[in-house]
Coordinates of C-alpha atoms in Angstrom, one line a residue:
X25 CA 68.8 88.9 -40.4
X26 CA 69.8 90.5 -43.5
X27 CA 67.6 94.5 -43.8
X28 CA 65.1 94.5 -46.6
X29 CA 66.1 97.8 -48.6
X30 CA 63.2 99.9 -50.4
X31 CA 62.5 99.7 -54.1
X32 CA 62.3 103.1 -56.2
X33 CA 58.4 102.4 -56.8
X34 CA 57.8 101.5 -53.2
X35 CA 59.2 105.1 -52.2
X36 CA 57.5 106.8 -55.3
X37 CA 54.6 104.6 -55.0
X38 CA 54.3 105.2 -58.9
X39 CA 52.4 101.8 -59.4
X40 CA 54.7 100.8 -62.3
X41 CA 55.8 97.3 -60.4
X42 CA 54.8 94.2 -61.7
X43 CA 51.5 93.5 -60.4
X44 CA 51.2 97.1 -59.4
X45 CA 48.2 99.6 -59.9
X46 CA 49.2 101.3 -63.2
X47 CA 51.5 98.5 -64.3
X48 CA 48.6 97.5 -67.4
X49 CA 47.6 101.4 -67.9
X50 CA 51.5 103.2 -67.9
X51 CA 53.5 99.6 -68.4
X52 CA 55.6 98.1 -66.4
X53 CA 58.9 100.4 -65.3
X54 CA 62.2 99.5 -66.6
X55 CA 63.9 99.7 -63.2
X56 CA 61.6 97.0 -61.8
X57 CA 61.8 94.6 -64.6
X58 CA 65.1 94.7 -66.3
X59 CA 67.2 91.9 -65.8
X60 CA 70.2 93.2 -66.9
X61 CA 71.7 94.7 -63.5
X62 CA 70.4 90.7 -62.3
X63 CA 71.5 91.0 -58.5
X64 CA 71.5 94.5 -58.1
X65 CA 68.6 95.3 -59.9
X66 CA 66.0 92.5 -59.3
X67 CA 64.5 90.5 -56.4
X68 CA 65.2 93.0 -53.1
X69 CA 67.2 95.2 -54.5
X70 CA 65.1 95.7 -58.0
X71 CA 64.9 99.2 -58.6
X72 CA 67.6 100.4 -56.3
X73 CA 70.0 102.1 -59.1
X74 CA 66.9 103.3 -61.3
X75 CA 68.7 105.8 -62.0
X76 CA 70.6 104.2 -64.1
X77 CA 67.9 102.4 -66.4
X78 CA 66.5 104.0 -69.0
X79 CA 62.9 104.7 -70.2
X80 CA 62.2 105.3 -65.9
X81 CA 59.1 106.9 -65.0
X82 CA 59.5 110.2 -63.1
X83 CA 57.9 112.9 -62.2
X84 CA 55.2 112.5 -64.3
X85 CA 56.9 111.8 -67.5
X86 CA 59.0 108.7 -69.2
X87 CA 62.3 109.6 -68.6
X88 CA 65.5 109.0 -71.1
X89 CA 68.6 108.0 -70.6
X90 CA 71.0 107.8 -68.1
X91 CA 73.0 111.3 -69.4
X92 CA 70.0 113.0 -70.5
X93 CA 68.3 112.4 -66.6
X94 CA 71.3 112.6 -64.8
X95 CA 70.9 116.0 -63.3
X96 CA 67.2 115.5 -62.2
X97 CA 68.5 112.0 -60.9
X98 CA 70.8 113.5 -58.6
X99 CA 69.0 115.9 -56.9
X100 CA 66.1 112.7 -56.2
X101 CA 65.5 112.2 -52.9
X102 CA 65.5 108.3 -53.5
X103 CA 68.4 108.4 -55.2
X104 CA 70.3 110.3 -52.1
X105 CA 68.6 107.9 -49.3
X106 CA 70.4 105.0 -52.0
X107 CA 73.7 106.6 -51.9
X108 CA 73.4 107.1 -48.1
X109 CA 72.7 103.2 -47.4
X110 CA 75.0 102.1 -49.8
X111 CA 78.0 104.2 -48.3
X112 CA 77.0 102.7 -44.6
X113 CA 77.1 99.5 -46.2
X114 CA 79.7 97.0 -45.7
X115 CA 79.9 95.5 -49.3
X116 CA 82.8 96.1 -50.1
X117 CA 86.3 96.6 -48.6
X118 CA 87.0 99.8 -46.9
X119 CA 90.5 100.6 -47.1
X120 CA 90.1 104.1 -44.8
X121 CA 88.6 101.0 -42.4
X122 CA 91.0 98.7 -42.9
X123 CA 94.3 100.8 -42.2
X124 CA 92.3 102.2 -38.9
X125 CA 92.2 98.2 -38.1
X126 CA 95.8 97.9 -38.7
X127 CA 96.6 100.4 -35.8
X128 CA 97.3 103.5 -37.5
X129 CA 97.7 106.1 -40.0
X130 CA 101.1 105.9 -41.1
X131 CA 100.2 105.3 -45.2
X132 CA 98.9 109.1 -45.3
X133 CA 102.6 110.2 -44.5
X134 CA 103.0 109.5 -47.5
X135 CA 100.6 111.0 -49.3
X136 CA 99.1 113.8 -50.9
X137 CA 95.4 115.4 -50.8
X138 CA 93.6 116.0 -53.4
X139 CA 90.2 118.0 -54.1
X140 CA 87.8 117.6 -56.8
X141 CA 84.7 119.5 -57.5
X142 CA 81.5 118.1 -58.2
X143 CA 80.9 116.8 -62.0
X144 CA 85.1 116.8 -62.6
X145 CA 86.2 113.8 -64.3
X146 CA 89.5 113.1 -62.6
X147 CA 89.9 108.9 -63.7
X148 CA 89.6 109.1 -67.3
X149 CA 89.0 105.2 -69.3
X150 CA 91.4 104.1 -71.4
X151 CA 94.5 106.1 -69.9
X152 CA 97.0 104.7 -68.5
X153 CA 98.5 104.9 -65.0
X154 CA 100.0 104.4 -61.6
X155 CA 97.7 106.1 -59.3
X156 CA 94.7 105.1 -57.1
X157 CA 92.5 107.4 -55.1
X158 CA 91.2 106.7 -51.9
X159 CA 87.8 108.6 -51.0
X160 CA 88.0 110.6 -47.3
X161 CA 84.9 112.6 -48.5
X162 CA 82.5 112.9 -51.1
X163 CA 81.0 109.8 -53.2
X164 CA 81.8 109.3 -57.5
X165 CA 80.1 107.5 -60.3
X166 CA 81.8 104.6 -62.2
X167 CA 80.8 105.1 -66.2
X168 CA 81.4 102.8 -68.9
X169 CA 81.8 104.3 -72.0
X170 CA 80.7 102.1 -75.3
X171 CA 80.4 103.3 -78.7
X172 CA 79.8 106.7 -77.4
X173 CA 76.8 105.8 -74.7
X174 CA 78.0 106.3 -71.3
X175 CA 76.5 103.5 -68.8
X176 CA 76.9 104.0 -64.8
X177 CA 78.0 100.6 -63.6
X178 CA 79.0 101.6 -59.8
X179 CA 79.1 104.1 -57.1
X180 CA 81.8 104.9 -54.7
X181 CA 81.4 106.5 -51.4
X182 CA 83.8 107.5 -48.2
X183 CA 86.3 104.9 -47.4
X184 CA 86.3 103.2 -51.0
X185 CA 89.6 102.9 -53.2
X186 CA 89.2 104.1 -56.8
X187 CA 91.8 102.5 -59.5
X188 CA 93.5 100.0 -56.5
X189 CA 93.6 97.1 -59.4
X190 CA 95.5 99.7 -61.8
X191 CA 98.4 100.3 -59.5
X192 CA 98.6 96.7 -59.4
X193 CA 99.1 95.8 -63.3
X194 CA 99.3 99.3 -65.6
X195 CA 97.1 98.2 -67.5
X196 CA 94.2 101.2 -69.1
X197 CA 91.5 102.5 -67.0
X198 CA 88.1 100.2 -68.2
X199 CA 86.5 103.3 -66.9
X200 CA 85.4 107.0 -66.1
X201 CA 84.9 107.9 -62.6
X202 CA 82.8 111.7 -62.2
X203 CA 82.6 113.1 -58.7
X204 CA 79.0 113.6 -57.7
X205 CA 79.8 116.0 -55.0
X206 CA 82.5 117.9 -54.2
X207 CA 85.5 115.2 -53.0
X208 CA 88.4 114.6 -50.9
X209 CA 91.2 112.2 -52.4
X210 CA 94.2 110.4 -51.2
X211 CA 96.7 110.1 -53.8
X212 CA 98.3 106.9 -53.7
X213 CA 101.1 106.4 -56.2
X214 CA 102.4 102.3 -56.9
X215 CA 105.9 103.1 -55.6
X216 CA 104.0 104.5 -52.4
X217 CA 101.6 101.7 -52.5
X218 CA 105.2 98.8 -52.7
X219 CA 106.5 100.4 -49.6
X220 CA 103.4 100.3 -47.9
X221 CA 103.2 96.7 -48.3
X222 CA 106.4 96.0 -47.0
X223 CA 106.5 98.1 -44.0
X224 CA 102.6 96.8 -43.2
X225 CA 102.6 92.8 -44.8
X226 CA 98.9 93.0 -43.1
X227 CA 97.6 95.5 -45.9
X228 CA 98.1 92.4 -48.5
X229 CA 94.7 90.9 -47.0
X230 CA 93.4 93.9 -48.5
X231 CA 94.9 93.5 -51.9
X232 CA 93.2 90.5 -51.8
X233 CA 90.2 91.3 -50.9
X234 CA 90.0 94.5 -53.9
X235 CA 90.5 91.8 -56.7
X236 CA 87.9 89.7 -55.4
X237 CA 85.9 92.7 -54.7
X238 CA 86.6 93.4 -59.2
X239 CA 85.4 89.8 -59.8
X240 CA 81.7 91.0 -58.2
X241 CA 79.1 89.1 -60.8
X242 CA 77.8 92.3 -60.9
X243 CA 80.7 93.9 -62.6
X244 CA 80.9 94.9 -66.0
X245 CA 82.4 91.4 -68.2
X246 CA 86.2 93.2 -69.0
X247 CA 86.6 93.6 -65.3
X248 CA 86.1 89.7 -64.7
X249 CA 88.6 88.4 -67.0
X250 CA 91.8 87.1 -66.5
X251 CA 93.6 86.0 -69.6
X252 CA 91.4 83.5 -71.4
X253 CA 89.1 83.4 -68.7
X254 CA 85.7 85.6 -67.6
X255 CA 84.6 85.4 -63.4
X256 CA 80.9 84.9 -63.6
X257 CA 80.4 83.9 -59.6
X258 CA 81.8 83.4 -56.1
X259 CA 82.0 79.3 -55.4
X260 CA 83.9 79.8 -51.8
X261 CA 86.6 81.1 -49.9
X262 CA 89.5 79.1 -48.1
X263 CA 92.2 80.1 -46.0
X264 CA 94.5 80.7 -48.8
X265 CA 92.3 81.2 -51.9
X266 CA 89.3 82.4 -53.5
X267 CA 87.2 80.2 -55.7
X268 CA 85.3 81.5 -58.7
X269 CA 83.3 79.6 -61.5
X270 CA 84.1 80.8 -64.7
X271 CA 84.3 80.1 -68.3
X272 CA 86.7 80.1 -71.5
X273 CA 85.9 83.7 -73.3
X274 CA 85.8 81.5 -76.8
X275 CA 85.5 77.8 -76.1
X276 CA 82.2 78.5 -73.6
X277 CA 84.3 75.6 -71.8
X278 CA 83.4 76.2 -68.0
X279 CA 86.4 76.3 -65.6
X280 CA 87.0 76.9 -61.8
X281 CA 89.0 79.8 -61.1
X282 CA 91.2 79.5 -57.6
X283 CA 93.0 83.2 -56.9
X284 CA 95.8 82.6 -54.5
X285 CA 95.4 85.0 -51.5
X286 CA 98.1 87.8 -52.2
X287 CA 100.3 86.7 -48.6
X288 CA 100.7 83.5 -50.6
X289 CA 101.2 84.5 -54.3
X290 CA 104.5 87.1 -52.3
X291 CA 106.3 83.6 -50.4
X292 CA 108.8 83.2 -53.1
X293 CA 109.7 80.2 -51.8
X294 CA 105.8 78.7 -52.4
X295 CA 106.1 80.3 -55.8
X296 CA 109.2 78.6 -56.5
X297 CA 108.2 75.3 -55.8
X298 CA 104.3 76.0 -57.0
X299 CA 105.9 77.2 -60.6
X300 CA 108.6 73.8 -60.6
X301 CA 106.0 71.6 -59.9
X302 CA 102.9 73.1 -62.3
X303 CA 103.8 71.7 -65.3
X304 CA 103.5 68.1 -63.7
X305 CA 100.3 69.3 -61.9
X306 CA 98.5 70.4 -65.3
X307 CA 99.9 67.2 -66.6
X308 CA 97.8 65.1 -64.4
X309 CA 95.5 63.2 -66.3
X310 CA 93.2 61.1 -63.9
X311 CA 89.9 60.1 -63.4
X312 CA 89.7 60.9 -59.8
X313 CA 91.8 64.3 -60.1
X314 CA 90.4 67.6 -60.9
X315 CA 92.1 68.6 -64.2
X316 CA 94.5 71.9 -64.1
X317 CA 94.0 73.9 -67.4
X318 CA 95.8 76.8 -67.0
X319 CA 97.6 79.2 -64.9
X320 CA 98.0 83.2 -65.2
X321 CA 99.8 85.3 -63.3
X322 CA 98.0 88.3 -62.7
X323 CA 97.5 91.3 -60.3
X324 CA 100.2 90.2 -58.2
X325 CA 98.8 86.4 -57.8
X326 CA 98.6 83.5 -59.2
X327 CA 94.8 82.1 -60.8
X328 CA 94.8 78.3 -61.0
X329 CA 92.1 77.2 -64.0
X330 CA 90.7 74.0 -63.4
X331 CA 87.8 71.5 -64.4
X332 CA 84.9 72.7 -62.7
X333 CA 82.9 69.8 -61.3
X334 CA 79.5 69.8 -59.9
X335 CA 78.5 67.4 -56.9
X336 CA 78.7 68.2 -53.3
X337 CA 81.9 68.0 -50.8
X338 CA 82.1 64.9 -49.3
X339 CA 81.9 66.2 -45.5
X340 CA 78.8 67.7 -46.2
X341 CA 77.7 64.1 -47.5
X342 CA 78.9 63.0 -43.7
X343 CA 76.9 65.6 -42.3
X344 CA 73.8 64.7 -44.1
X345 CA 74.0 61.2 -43.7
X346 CA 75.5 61.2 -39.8
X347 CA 77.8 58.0 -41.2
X348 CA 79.6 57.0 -44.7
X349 CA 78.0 52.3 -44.4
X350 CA 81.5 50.5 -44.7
X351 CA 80.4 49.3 -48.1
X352 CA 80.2 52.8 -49.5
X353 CA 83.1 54.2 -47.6
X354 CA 85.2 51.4 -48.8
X355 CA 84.8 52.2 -52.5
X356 CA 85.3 56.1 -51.4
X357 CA 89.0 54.7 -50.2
X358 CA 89.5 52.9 -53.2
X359 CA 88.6 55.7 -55.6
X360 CA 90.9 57.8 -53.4
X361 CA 93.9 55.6 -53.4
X362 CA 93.4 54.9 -56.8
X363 CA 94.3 58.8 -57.2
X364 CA 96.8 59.2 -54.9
X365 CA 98.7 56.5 -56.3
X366 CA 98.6 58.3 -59.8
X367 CA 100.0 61.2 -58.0
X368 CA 102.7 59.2 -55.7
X369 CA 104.3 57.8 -58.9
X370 CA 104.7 61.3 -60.3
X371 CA 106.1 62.7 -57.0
X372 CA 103.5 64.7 -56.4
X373 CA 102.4 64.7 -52.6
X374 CA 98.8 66.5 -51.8
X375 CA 100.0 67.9 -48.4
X376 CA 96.2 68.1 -47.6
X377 CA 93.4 65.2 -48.4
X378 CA 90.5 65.6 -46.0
X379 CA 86.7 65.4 -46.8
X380 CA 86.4 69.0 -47.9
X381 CA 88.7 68.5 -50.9
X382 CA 87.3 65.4 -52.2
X383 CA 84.0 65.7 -54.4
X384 CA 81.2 63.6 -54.6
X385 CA 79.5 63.3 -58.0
X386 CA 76.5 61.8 -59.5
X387 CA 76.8 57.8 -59.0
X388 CA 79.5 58.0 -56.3
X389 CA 82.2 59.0 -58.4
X390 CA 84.8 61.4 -56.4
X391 CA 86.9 64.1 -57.7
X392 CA 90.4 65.1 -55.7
X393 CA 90.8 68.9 -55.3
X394 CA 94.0 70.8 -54.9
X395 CA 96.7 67.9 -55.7
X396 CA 100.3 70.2 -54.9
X397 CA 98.3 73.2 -53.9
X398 CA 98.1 72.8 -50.5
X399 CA 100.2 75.0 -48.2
X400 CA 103.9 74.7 -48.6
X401 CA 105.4 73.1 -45.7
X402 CA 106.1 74.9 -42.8
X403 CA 103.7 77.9 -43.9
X404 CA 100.5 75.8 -42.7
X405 CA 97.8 77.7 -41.6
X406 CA 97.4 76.7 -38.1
X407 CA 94.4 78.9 -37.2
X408 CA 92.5 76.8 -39.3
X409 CA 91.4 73.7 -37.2
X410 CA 89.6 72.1 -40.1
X411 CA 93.0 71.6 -41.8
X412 CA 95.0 70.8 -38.3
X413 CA 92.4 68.1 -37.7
X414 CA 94.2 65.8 -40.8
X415 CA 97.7 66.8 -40.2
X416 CA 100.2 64.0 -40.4
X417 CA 102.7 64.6 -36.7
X418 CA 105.3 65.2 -39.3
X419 CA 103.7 68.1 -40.7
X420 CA 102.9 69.3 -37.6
X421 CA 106.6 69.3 -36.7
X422 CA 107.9 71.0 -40.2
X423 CA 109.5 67.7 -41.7
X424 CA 109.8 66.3 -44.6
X425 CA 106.7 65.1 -46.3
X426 CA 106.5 62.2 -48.5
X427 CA 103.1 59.8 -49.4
X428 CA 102.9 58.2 -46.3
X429 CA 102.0 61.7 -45.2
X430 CA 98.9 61.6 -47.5
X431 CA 98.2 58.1 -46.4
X432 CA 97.8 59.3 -42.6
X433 CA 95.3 62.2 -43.6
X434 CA 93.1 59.4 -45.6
X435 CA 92.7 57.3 -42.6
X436 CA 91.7 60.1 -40.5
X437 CA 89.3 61.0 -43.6
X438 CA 88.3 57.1 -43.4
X439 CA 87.3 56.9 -39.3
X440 CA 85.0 60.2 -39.9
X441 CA 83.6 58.7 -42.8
X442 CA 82.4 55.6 -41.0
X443 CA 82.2 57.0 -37.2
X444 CA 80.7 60.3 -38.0
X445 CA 83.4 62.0 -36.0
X446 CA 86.9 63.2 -36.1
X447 CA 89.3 60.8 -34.0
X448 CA 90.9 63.6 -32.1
X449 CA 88.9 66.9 -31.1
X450 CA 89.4 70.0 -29.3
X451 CA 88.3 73.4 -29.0
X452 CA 92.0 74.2 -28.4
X453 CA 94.1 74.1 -30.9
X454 CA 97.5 73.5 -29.6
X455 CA 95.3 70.5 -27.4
X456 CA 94.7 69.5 -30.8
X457 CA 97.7 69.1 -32.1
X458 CA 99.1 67.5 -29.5
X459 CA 96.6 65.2 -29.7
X460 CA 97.9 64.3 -33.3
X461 CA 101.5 64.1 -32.4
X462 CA 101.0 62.0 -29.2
X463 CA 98.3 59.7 -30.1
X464 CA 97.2 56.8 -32.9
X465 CA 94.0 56.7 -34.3
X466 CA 91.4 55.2 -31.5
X467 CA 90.0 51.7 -32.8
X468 CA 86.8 53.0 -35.3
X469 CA 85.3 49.9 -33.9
X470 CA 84.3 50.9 -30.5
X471 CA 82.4 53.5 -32.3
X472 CA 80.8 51.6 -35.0
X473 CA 79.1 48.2 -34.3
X474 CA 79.8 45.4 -37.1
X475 CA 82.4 47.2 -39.0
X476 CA 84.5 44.6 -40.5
X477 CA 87.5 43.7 -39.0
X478 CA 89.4 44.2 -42.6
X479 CA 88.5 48.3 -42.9
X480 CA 89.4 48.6 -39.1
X481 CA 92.9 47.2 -39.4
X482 CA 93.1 49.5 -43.0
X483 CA 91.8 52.4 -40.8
X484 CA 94.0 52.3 -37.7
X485 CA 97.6 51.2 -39.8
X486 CA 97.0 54.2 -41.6
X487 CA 97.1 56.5 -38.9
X488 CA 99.7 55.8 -37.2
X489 CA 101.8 58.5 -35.7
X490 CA 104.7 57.2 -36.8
X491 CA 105.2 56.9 -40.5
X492 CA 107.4 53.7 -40.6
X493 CA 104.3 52.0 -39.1
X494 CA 101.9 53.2 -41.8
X495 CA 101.4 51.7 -45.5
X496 CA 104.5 52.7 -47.4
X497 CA 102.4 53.8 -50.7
X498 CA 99.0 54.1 -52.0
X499 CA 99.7 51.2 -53.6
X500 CA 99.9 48.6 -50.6
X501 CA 96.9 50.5 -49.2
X502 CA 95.3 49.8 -52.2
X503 CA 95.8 45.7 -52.4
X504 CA 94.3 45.8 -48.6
X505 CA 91.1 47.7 -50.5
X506 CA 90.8 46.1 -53.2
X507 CA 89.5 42.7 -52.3
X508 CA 87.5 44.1 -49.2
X509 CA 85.3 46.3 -52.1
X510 CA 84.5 43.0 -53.5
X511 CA 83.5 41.6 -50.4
X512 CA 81.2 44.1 -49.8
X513 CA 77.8 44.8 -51.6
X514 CA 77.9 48.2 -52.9
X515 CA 75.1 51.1 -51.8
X516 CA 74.4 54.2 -53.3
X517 CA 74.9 57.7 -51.7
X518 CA 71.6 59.2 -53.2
X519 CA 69.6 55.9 -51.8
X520 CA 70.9 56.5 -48.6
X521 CA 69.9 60.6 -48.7
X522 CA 66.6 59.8 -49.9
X523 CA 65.5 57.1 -47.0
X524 CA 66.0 60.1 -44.6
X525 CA 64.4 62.8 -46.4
X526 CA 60.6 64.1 -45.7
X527 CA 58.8 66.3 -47.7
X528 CA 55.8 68.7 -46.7
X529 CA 53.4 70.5 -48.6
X530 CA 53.0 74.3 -48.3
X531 CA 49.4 76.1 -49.4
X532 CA 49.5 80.0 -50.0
X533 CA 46.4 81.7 -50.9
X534 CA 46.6 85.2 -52.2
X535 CA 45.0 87.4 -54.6
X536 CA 45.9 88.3 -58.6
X537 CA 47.4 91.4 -57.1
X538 CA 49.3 89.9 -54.9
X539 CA 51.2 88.3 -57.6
X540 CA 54.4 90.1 -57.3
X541 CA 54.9 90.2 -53.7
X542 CA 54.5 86.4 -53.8
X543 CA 57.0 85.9 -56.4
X544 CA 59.5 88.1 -54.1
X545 CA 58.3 85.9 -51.4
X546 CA 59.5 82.7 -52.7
X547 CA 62.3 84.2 -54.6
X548 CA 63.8 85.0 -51.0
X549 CA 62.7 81.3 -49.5
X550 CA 64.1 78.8 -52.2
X551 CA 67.1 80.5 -51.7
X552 CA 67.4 79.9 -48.0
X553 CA 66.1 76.5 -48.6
X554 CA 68.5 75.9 -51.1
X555 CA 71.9 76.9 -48.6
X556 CA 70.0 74.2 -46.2
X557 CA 70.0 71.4 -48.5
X558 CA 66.5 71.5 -49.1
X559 CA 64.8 70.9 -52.5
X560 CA 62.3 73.1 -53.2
X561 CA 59.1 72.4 -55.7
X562 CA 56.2 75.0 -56.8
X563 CA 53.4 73.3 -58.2
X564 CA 50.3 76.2 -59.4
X565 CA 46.4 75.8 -59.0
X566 CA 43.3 77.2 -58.7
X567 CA 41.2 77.0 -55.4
X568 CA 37.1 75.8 -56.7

């Protein structure tokens, strides 16, 4: 269970809170009700960087801003106990952490100590260079300077890296960074930082994770952006990318953003045959096929721009509804199909169709992630059973791929869908695979009473182990489909949801007083209820 953290007017007990004693007399305090630090600054965490709101009040006096309170700030016994928890905390990478976990200290060989004293500027913004700093001692202040006001946007403690996204791309410092005390630095030039990275490939999952770390919703906007594009939040993480939403910086169009992982975005031979095939990608124009708009280069990766669709990942639609009816599951295949043929005829294979890349929008209508960005062949991530569980045997064995392999993974995506359950499983995943390589799809009809015999025959053809007994194309797969979807009376997957939903009612008396705390209260429980699934509904009224 995640620690509740103190608020600045909990530990000054100032009464400035919304709802709080003085809140009508003295007004409500900036640091508890200004929104624009939202997720550092409200719900939990409201008030924890006070210091850096204006208009605060402090020792018995409205304080100014930031650079006029600074020096009072600083010697706050809040703001110290902040400082503290937030250097324990593990919110962001640690590289000092990271290289210990990577057996050894071999990078400071080649590197060079620096000391700063407190209140020395030593990363200046707007210059330009190759160096990053890496914190052994000491904490800093990130300050953004506009129009001649400074703004703190960030704190840095022991173990951080300071300017690790500038020895990655030149480009000028967005920032000043000020020691708060005095500090310890690791210098870390980009020719030392190269050489690192080949000697230790492991240090590349950190790369990764220090651009993701920049994307924070929390950062400042000119730190989110990548070409055309601004990062406003985290969607997920896979086992070779990051997924952001974002949104055109001019066209307010919003996109998905998908950052390669960095041991990716350095296999010249994905890049190679990523870059060949990505015109033909973005040239897909489909509607079962999430649009490409754009792709940058940047920070030593690639950033794939796509549509950004809203709906819900159609395992999770299994999980809620234990079974996909055949009527429903039929029109999923033919939606599918319809897709992959599309693709087929362009010579574009997927590589990786299973219910985690295949959307489900409003009315049914499903939406194909990731067509030619699945792992190249032969560079598969293994460790990953959820990917193993749809792997064609001639994946599994490093051959050639061509769309009967895509045609295998959709009737392994078609037995879950009506069965519930995967046709092979095991905890072990070389069991696993050996499953896949020795074994044909089971008969989804011992599992499922009444399925008709026409999706059973679909189901088990297309996963056989050996591809010459499989549909040659989407297309043939598609004239078996087509006239069972017309033989079968269609159902709809939000009917189906709501005949095995309940709802309960929820009555919380409290006082006027009490009105903040509440607020928190179910701040902090729609969210949960929300990562369950579960719709959440306030409705306000008076007891008589």
């Amino acid at each position: 269970m995640k620690q509740r953290l103190e608020n600045c007017w909990e530990f000054m007990k100032c009464g400035r809170e919304p709802g709080g004693l003085k809140a009508n007399q003295s007004g409500i305090c900036p640091a508890a009700d200004d929104l624009s630090f939202d997720g550092i600054n409200s719900g939990v965490c409201g008030g924890r960087i006070c210091w850096a709101v204006a208009g605060t009040f402090c020792n018995g006096k409205v304080q100014g801003t930031f650079a006029e309170k600074r020096k009072s700030c600083t010697a706050c016994e809040f703001y110290r106990q902040v400082q503290t928890e937030e250097d324990q905390a593990e919110r962001r990478p640690k590289f000092l952490k990271f290289i210990s976990e990577a057996n050894g200290n071999p990078v400071f060989d080649k590197m060079r100590l620096r000391r700063v004293k407190a209140g020395e500027r030593f990363v200046t913004q707007g210059e330009v260079s190759d160096t990053a700093f890496i914190i052994e001692r000491g904490s800093c202040l990130v300050i953004v300077e506009k129009e001649g006001v400074e703004y703190p946007v960030n704190h840095y403690g022991q173990g951080d890296i300071v300017g690790g996204v500038g020895i990655l791309t030149g480009e000028p410092r967005l920032a000043h960074v000020e020691a708060e005390t005095d500090m310890d630095l690791w210098v870390l030039k980009r020719s030392q930082f190269e050489d690192i990275s080949k000697e230790s490939p492991e240090i590349l999952d950190f790369l990764t994770e220090i651009v993701a770390d920049r994307f924070d919703s929390r950062r400042p906007t000119a730190y989110r952006t990548i070409g055309k594009y601004i990062a406003t939040d985290i969607i997920g993480r896979g086992g070779y990318s990051i997924v952001y939403k974002g949104m055109h910086k001019t066209l307010h169009l919003p996109v998905a953003i998908k950052m390669m992982r960095h041991d990716m975005a350095v296999d010249t031979e994905f890049i190679k045959t990523f870059q060949n095939e990505a015109k033909t990608i973005a040239g897909l124009s489909h509607e079962n096929i999430v649009k490409i708009f754009d792709i940058e280069e940047r920070y030593r990766t690639l950033f794939i721009i796509m549509e950004h669709v809203t709906g819900k990942p159609l395992s999770e639609l299994i999980k809620q509804l234990k079974v996909i009816p055949p009527q429903l599951a039929v029109d999923f295949l033919v939606q599918i199909c319809e897709a992959l043929c599309y693709a087929h005829e362009r010579k574009i294979i997927h590589r990786d169709i299973n219910p985690t890349n295949i959307i489900v929008q409003q009315n049914d209508r499903l939406k194909i992630l990731d067509f030619g960005l699945a792992c190249p062949v032969g560079t598969e991530d293994f460790s990953n059973a959820g990917t193993a569980f749809y792997m064609a045997p001639e994946q599994i064995e490093g051959n050639p791929v061509d769309p009967r392999t895509d045609i295998y993974a959709l009737g392994i995506t078609a037995y879950e869908m009506v069965t519930g359950m995967k046709p092979f499983s095991s905890e072990d995943l070389s069991t696993l695979l050996d499953m896949n390589l020795k074994q044909d799809v089971p008969d989804p009809a011992r599992a499922v009473r009444g399925l008709p015999e026409a999706l059973g025959r679909f189901i088990l053809r297309a996963g056989r182990r050996d591809p010459g007994q499989r549909y040659p194309n989407a297309r043939e797969a598609l004239a078996v489909l087509r006239p069972l979807a017309k033989e079968t009376k269609h159902v709809s997957s939000d009917d189906l949801a709501s005949e095995n939903r309940k709802a309960s009612t929820i009555f919380l008396s409290y006082n006027e007083e009490q009105q903040f705390d509440i607020n928190r209260l179910l701040d902090e429980f729609s969210a949960k209820a929300q990562s369950l699934g579960i719709t959440f509904k306030i409705a306000d009224f008076r007891e008589s």
